[in-house]
Each structure stands twice: as C-alpha cells, then as structure tokens.
XYZ file of N, CA and C in Angstrom:
537
model
N 0.846 -1.242 0.044
C 0.139 0.007 -0.087
C 0.794 1.339 0.008
N 0.150 2.404 -0.111
C 0.732 3.676 -0.044
C 1.146 4.078 1.197
N 2.104 4.672 1.542
C 2.438 5.423 2.838
C 2.460 6.862 2.985
N 1.881 7.452 3.987
C 1.895 8.801 4.113
C 2.872 9.421 5.033
N 3.331 10.583 4.931
C 4.377 11.127 5.949
C 3.593 11.923 7.086
N 3.839 11.463 8.391
C 3.097 12.176 9.550
C 4.299 13.365 9.828
N 3.677 14.549 9.873
C 4.683 15.749 10.419
C 5.021 15.795 11.788
N 6.010 16.246 12.313
C 6.222 16.590 13.547
C 6.377 15.480 14.578
N 6.770 14.486 14.000
C 7.176 13.268 14.947
C 8.482 12.746 14.587
N 9.164 12.028 15.304
C 10.563 11.333 14.910
C 10.243 10.598 13.884
N 11.542 10.432 13.028
C 11.388 9.916 11.608
C 11.099 8.420 11.748
N 11.518 7.647 12.796
C 11.140 6.262 12.812
C 9.473 6.069 12.905
N 8.805 7.035 13.669
C 7.433 7.093 13.671
C 6.715 7.750 12.654
N 7.342 8.193 11.704
C 6.632 9.268 10.655
C 5.968 8.591 9.550
N 6.020 7.333 9.456
C 5.296 6.639 8.205
C 3.984 6.093 8.829
N 2.710 6.393 8.041
C 1.497 5.945 8.293
C 0.900 5.073 7.387
N 0.309 4.134 7.664
C -0.174 3.142 6.655
C -1.275 3.826 6.085
N -1.723 3.570 4.814
C -2.792 4.098 4.123
C -4.086 3.652 4.683
N -4.274 2.590 5.036
C -5.442 2.159 5.884
C -5.852 2.901 7.033
N -4.896 3.447 7.625
C -4.866 4.334 8.979
C -5.462 5.430 8.501
N -4.935 6.120 7.280
C -5.411 7.296 6.760
C -6.857 7.126 6.277
N -7.198 6.230 5.757
C -8.547 5.793 5.129
C -9.532 5.969 6.419
N -9.061 5.183 7.558
C -9.995 5.219 8.650
C -10.004 6.455 9.486
N -9.112 7.309 9.475
C -9.284 8.638 9.923
C -10.382 9.518 8.906
N -10.234 9.359 7.545
C -11.086 10.044 6.795
C -12.469 9.551 6.898
N -12.805 8.326 7.196
C -14.064 7.775 7.374
C -14.604 8.536 8.600
N -13.869 8.362 9.609
C -14.327 9.028 11.056
C -14.550 10.624 10.712
N -13.848 11.164 9.946
C -14.137 12.669 9.684
C -15.401 12.725 8.885
N -15.702 11.939 7.902
C -16.877 11.919 7.289
C -18.306 11.739 8.040
N -17.922 10.624 8.956
C -19.279 10.517 9.938
C -19.352 11.682 10.802
N -18.507 12.231 11.461
C -18.500 13.517 12.206
C -19.325 14.641 11.446
N -18.718 14.662 10.161
C -19.035 15.821 9.395
C -20.657 15.821 9.102
N -21.145 14.455 8.690
C -22.407 14.344 8.102
C -23.432 14.241 9.356
N -22.966 14.080 10.583
C -23.815 14.088 11.856
C -24.101 15.547 12.044
N -22.911 16.337 11.842
C -22.950 17.740 12.234
C -23.869 18.529 11.173
N -23.869 18.074 9.924
C -24.670 18.621 8.818
C -26.081 18.310 9.089
N -26.450 17.150 9.651
C -27.892 16.874 9.913
C -28.416 17.528 11.062
N -27.698 17.876 12.145
C -28.064 18.691 13.196
C -28.385 20.099 12.618
N -27.648 20.650 11.687
C -27.677 22.058 11.383
C -28.620 22.176 10.181
N -29.323 21.317 9.685
C -30.215 21.439 8.489
C -31.490 22.134 8.603
N -31.860 22.304 9.865
C -33.239 23.091 10.298
C -33.187 24.476 9.395
N -34.185 24.953 8.739
C -34.273 25.903 8.072
C -34.144 27.326 8.962
N -34.877 27.229 10.387
C -34.909 28.416 11.167
C -33.635 28.643 11.683
N -32.715 27.806 11.862
C -31.292 27.857 12.417
C -30.210 28.381 11.647
N -30.702 28.451 10.241
C -29.796 28.942 9.038
C -29.214 30.098 9.241
N -29.992 31.091 9.570
C -29.547 32.536 9.739
C -28.540 32.610 10.851
N -28.962 31.682 12.003
C -27.982 31.897 13.100
C -26.759 31.115 12.890
N -26.699 30.039 12.016
C -25.615 29.451 11.752
C -24.768 30.303 10.804
N -25.258 30.938 9.910
C -24.461 31.954 9.244
C -23.582 33.104 10.068
N -24.508 33.634 11.067
C -24.028 34.604 11.846
C -22.661 33.967 12.777
N -23.097 32.776 13.122
C -21.920 32.291 13.959
C -20.573 31.872 13.061
N -20.890 31.618 11.750
C -19.747 31.355 10.914
C -19.041 32.654 10.611
N -19.818 33.670 10.641
C -18.987 34.961 10.381
C -18.218 35.370 11.655
N -18.922 35.410 12.792
C -18.188 35.903 13.903
C -17.358 35.138 14.379
N -17.216 33.930 14.161
C -16.167 33.003 14.744
C -14.940 32.623 13.622
N -13.711 32.487 13.970
C -12.772 32.401 13.021
C -12.776 30.647 12.587
N -12.352 30.249 11.156
C -12.487 28.916 10.883
C -11.648 28.160 11.703
N -12.193 26.945 12.186
C -11.410 25.863 12.883
C -11.607 24.620 12.214
N -10.491 23.965 11.998
C -10.402 22.699 11.234
C -10.911 21.460 12.255
N -11.530 20.589 11.716
C -11.954 19.459 12.696
C -11.299 18.442 12.441
N -11.112 17.532 13.376
C -9.987 16.226 13.260
C -10.650 15.248 14.127
N -10.480 14.049 13.618
C -11.152 12.861 13.997
C -10.424 12.679 15.227
N -11.094 11.999 16.179
C -10.631 11.794 17.684
C -9.412 11.103 17.681
N -9.146 10.098 16.696
C -8.023 9.208 16.601
C -6.858 10.294 16.110
N -7.009 10.998 15.313
C -6.126 12.042 14.842
C -5.495 13.010 16.103
N -6.735 13.566 16.712
C -6.564 14.285 17.674
C -5.748 13.762 18.875
N -6.022 12.457 18.922
C -5.401 11.768 20.335
C -3.842 11.612 19.873
N -3.459 11.218 18.481
C -2.154 11.064 18.107
C -1.497 12.438 17.989
N -2.128 13.601 17.687
C -1.473 14.942 17.883
C -1.100 15.239 19.205
N -1.975 14.935 20.198
C -1.675 15.279 21.598
C -0.669 14.431 22.138
N -0.417 13.264 21.824
C 0.584 12.643 22.183
C 1.941 12.949 21.557
N 1.831 13.304 20.215
C 3.078 14.066 19.691
C 3.525 15.256 20.464
N 2.513 16.237 20.663
C 2.715 17.370 21.400
C 3.251 17.253 22.823
N 2.636 16.043 23.557
C 3.138 15.929 24.912
C 4.583 15.276 24.915
N 4.955 14.374 23.738
C 6.248 13.954 23.699
C 7.162 15.086 23.407
N 6.818 16.116 22.684
C 7.677 17.097 22.260
C 7.922 18.016 23.617
N 6.947 18.302 24.204
C 7.074 19.294 25.447
C 7.783 18.594 26.556
N 7.917 17.189 26.639
C 8.545 16.407 27.653
C 10.093 16.294 27.325
N 10.440 16.360 26.080
C 11.827 16.070 25.735
C 12.526 17.406 25.348
N 12.096 18.358 24.538
C 12.569 19.612 24.177
C 13.130 20.340 25.404
N 12.357 20.727 26.356
C 13.026 21.647 27.426
C 14.422 20.954 28.037
N 14.392 19.638 28.206
C 15.751 18.841 28.670
C 16.712 18.598 27.753
N 16.578 18.899 26.409
C 17.599 18.554 25.366
C 18.423 19.779 25.198
N 19.620 19.457 24.624
C 20.651 20.437 24.207
C 21.053 20.317 22.947
N 21.414 21.337 22.216
C 21.933 21.197 20.838
C 23.468 20.718 20.830
N 24.168 20.647 21.923
C 25.540 20.222 21.952
C 25.701 19.305 23.245
N 26.575 18.353 23.426
C 26.688 17.625 24.557
C 26.972 18.467 25.832
N 26.757 18.096 26.986
C 27.158 18.997 28.166
C 28.544 19.149 28.396
N 29.398 18.200 27.835
C 30.929 18.244 27.999
C 31.382 19.419 27.087
N 30.782 19.577 25.941
C 31.191 20.652 25.098
C 30.795 21.992 25.755
N 29.628 22.016 26.121
C 29.078 23.278 26.612
C 29.971 23.668 27.908
N 30.367 22.763 28.674
C 31.157 23.103 29.980
C 32.490 23.492 29.514
N 33.209 22.890 28.585
C 34.523 23.194 28.056
C 34.528 24.878 27.453
N 33.360 25.093 26.632
C 33.127 26.317 26.034
C 33.285 27.322 27.200
N 32.218 27.030 28.321
C 31.997 27.972 29.218
C 33.541 28.419 30.048
N 34.116 27.199 30.225
C 35.507 27.353 30.908
C 36.334 28.287 29.846
N 36.721 28.111 28.671
C 37.295 28.782 27.784
C 36.833 30.548 27.799
N 35.342 30.524 27.831
C 34.870 31.998 27.899
C 35.333 32.634 29.169
N 35.177 31.890 30.384
C 35.626 32.423 31.745
C 37.117 32.799 31.561
N 37.791 32.018 31.044
C 39.363 32.321 30.998
C 39.674 33.487 30.125
N 39.007 33.524 29.028
C 39.233 34.758 28.211
C 38.727 36.118 28.799
N 37.614 35.989 29.578
C 37.012 37.148 30.348
C 37.895 37.585 31.305
N 38.484 36.616 32.057
C 39.559 36.875 33.103
C 40.564 37.508 32.523
N 41.303 37.210 31.395
C 42.557 37.501 30.792
C 42.155 38.972 30.255
N 41.104 39.187 29.685
C 40.707 40.671 29.086
C 40.400 41.538 30.199
N 39.891 41.086 31.341
C 39.813 41.844 32.530
C 41.201 42.506 33.093
N 41.942 41.493 33.130
C 43.365 41.905 33.764
C 43.997 42.878 32.951
N 43.780 42.601 31.594
C 44.534 43.577 30.526
C 43.749 44.880 30.434
N 42.396 44.897 30.791
C 41.652 46.122 30.889
C 42.013 46.896 32.127
N 42.365 46.302 33.137
C 42.576 47.061 34.377
C 44.068 47.604 34.248
N 44.932 46.772 33.776
C 46.395 47.212 33.592
C 46.525 48.231 32.552
N 45.797 48.165 31.579
C 45.658 49.116 30.544
C 45.234 50.480 31.128
N 44.408 50.552 31.893
C 43.760 51.693 32.407
C 44.757 52.311 33.356
N 45.427 51.561 34.167
C 46.489 52.086 35.301
C 47.594 52.693 34.013
N 48.011 52.244 33.115
C 49.091 52.725 32.189
C 48.514 54.027 31.529
N 47.398 53.909 31.114
C 46.809 55.087 30.558
C 46.805 56.343 31.521
N 46.532 56.039 32.758
C 46.383 57.029 33.775
C 47.742 57.773 33.965
N 48.886 56.695 33.974
C 50.142 57.308 34.018
C 50.546 57.991 32.749
N 50.331 57.584 31.658
C 50.713 58.101 30.462
C 49.982 59.694 30.279
N 48.853 59.693 30.765
C 48.141 60.962 30.865
C 48.574 62.013 31.697
N 49.038 61.511 32.859
C 49.837 62.330 33.784
C 51.005 62.949 33.276
N 51.859 61.861 32.627
C 53.227 62.292 32.041
C 52.822 63.378 30.907
N 51.798 63.272 30.029
C 51.546 64.046 29.033
C 51.072 65.404 29.430
N 50.319 65.351 30.634
C 49.964 66.799 31.168
C 51.278 67.378 31.764
N 52.215 66.829 32.356
C 53.369 67.200 32.717
C 54.097 68.015 31.437
N 54.248 67.294 30.478
C 55.073 67.763 29.314
C 54.295 68.721 28.923
N 52.920 68.991 28.833
C 52.307 70.067 28.081
C 52.650 71.230 29.213
N 52.559 70.946 30.423
C 52.950 72.154 31.380
C 54.477 72.772 31.180
N 55.358 71.837 30.938
C 56.923 72.143 30.729
C 57.166 72.665 29.461
N 56.545 72.077 28.252
C 56.955 72.329 27.066
C 56.016 73.228 26.433
N 54.725 73.115 26.632
C 53.632 74.041 26.113
C 52.733 73.219 25.089
N 53.490 71.938 24.663
C 52.611 71.097 23.701
C 53.200 69.645 23.688
N 52.649 68.805 23.165
C 52.970 67.342 22.956
C 53.576 67.073 21.630
N 54.672 66.211 21.647
C 55.065 65.699 20.317
C 54.078 64.986 19.730
N 54.244 64.716 18.307
C 53.191 63.898 17.616
C 53.364 62.407 17.963
N 54.395 61.990 18.391
C 54.505 60.429 18.970
C 53.945 60.320 20.312
N 53.923 61.312 21.073
C 53.399 61.200 22.501
C 51.641 61.266 22.160
N 51.273 62.123 21.300
C 49.942 62.423 20.992
C 49.148 61.032 20.400
N 50.044 60.566 19.567
C 49.490 59.230 18.785
C 49.551 58.143 19.803
N 50.494 58.185 20.792
C 50.438 56.959 21.835
C 49.288 57.127 22.658
N 49.098 58.409 23.214
C 47.781 58.740 23.911
C 46.616 58.184 23.492
N 46.469 58.657 22.220
C 45.326 58.252 21.392
C 45.114 56.743 21.330
N 46.137 56.169 20.761
C 46.264 54.606 20.762
C 45.848 53.831 22.277
N 46.319 54.510 23.216
C 46.053 53.814 24.415
C 44.682 53.808 24.815
N 44.076 55.110 24.468
C 42.688 55.362 24.727
C 41.940 54.419 23.905
N 42.047 54.442 22.664
C 41.289 53.415 21.715
C 41.473 52.056 22.207
N 42.489 51.712 22.618
C 42.652 50.171 23.255
C 41.767 49.944 24.354
N 41.883 51.009 25.282
C 41.171 50.951 26.550
C 39.662 50.824 26.253
N 39.113 51.547 25.194
C 37.825 51.687 24.848
C 37.404 50.225 24.200
N 38.284 49.742 23.544
C 37.996 48.383 22.705
C 38.017 47.330 23.815
N 38.948 47.413 24.863
C 38.871 46.165 25.926
C 37.580 46.578 26.671
N 37.039 47.770 27.025
C 36.090 47.793 27.945
C 34.708 47.321 27.145
N 34.705 47.456 25.712
C 33.502 46.830 25.056
C 33.383 45.314 25.270
N 34.709 44.689 25.057
C 34.775 43.239 25.071
C 34.531 42.761 26.519
N 35.218 43.452 27.494
C 34.886 42.978 28.873
C 33.530 43.133 29.313
N 32.573 44.247 28.925
C 31.453 44.496 29.147
C 30.466 43.317 28.559
N 30.677 43.236 27.432
C 29.916 41.983 26.707
C 30.126 40.518 27.233
N 31.259 40.274 27.472
C 31.644 39.239 28.246
C 31.104 38.839 29.700
N 31.155 40.128 30.267
C 30.665 40.024 31.621
C 28.829 39.837 31.736
N 28.462 40.579 30.793
C 27.032 40.348 30.739
C 26.660 38.894 30.304
N 27.479 38.354 29.272
C 27.000 37.240 28.710
C 27.205 35.921 29.826
N 28.517 36.247 30.510
C 28.706 35.128 31.658
C 28.092 35.576 33.045
N 27.446 36.520 33.136
C 26.881 37.150 34.332
C 27.945 37.013 35.356
N 29.054 37.823 34.996
C 30.155 38.054 35.983
C 30.198 39.707 36.210
N 30.809 40.107 37.158
C 31.003 41.520 37.529
C 31.980 42.146 36.846
N 31.675 43.419 36.332
C 32.807 44.223 35.633
C 33.915 44.447 36.437
N 35.154 44.424 36.022
C 36.140 45.122 37.072
C 36.086 46.346 37.429
N 36.323 46.800 38.766
C 36.266 48.104 39.211
C 37.552 48.675 38.864
N 37.472 49.866 38.136
C 38.828 50.737 37.931
C 39.027 51.675 39.001
N 40.416 51.862 39.191
C 40.792 52.702 40.282
C 40.650 54.138 39.777
N 40.253 55.269 40.577
C 40.163 56.624 40.154
C 41.501 57.195 39.770
N 41.631 58.312 39.237
C 42.871 59.066 38.874
C 43.706 58.949 39.993
N 43.280 59.483 41.133
C 44.307 59.985 42.161
C 44.902 58.847 42.833
N 43.862 57.826 43.132
C 44.314 56.361 43.748
C 45.217 55.712 42.807
N 44.951 55.685 41.561
C 45.613 54.942 40.733
C 47.206 55.327 40.424
N 47.367 56.728 40.472
C 48.690 57.075 40.064
C 49.356 57.249 41.374
N 48.718 58.072 42.390
C 49.574 58.231 43.657
C 49.792 56.784 44.658
N 48.638 55.966 44.517
C 48.728 54.960 45.479
C 49.199 53.590 44.798
N 49.264 53.550 43.269
C 49.526 52.403 42.905
C 50.812 52.357 42.208
C-alpha cells in the first residue's frame, strides 16, 4: 500500500499506513455528516451563518487523529526543554574557555587603565613644561585610549553574557599616587 508522511514526529514513527489514513477520513466523514444533519433546520440557518461570520474557521479532526497529535505534542514538551544542541561536556568546555578569556581581558583592561592614567599624567606634565606634546606622544595617547575603549566593550559584553561582575577601575588619584 501507499504510505503517508506524518509531520512533527521522530522519523522512525513518521510513516503511517494508508489504511490508517482511510480510517481517519471515514471518521471525519461520519462526524461531518452528523454535524450537517443537526444544522439542517431552516430556522437555524441564519443563526449558523452569523456564527460562522463571527467565529474564525477551525479545522475539525477525528478523535483518533486528535489523540495522536496530543501524544506527539506531549512527547515534544517532555523532551525538548531537557535537550541541548551540544553535549554537556562541550558546553562546559566552552564556558571554561569563555571564563578564561574574560579573566584575561579583565586583567588587561585594568592594567591598560593604570598605564593610561600614568601616560596621561606624563603628557600633562609635558604640556605644562614644554607647552605642547610631540606627535609621537599624542599618537601614543590616542592609541592607548582606543585600546582601553576596545577592551571595555569586550569586557562589558563578556561580563553580561557570563553573568560576571565588571572589574572596578581605580580612580585617577588612587591609581597614580597609590599604585
């Protein structure tokens, strides 16, 4: 006989025998003819038309098919929330690597901030003594600021994704005088 494909179920259970489909069609026809006989009274015709206009179309399914659909939905809801796209060991390994990268970037972020504070203080002293900064010093200061901004974006993104705290940076006075 001919086989039909059942949607939304595991592939091993997806094939349905043609006889099973014919049984479901017969059940549908019986339910449909019973419903038509009930609605054939001429006085109720206008009420039926109003009901059809006010309610959206709903497909009717045989009880056998409804039961199979409900079983499939129940199977889906019981297995999907507990399943993962990757094995737990791979997820754990990835998490460890991400935590390691976050800690490395955090240390780099804090140390770059300290170095930037020192560089800014030296540049300020040079401006006071010489009146201006050399192009090399100015470029070094701009590069250090852009590096710090880049590190800040990376650390912020990783801290949010990993639910970690963002490292606290020392303020200008404590960082230069005390560190």
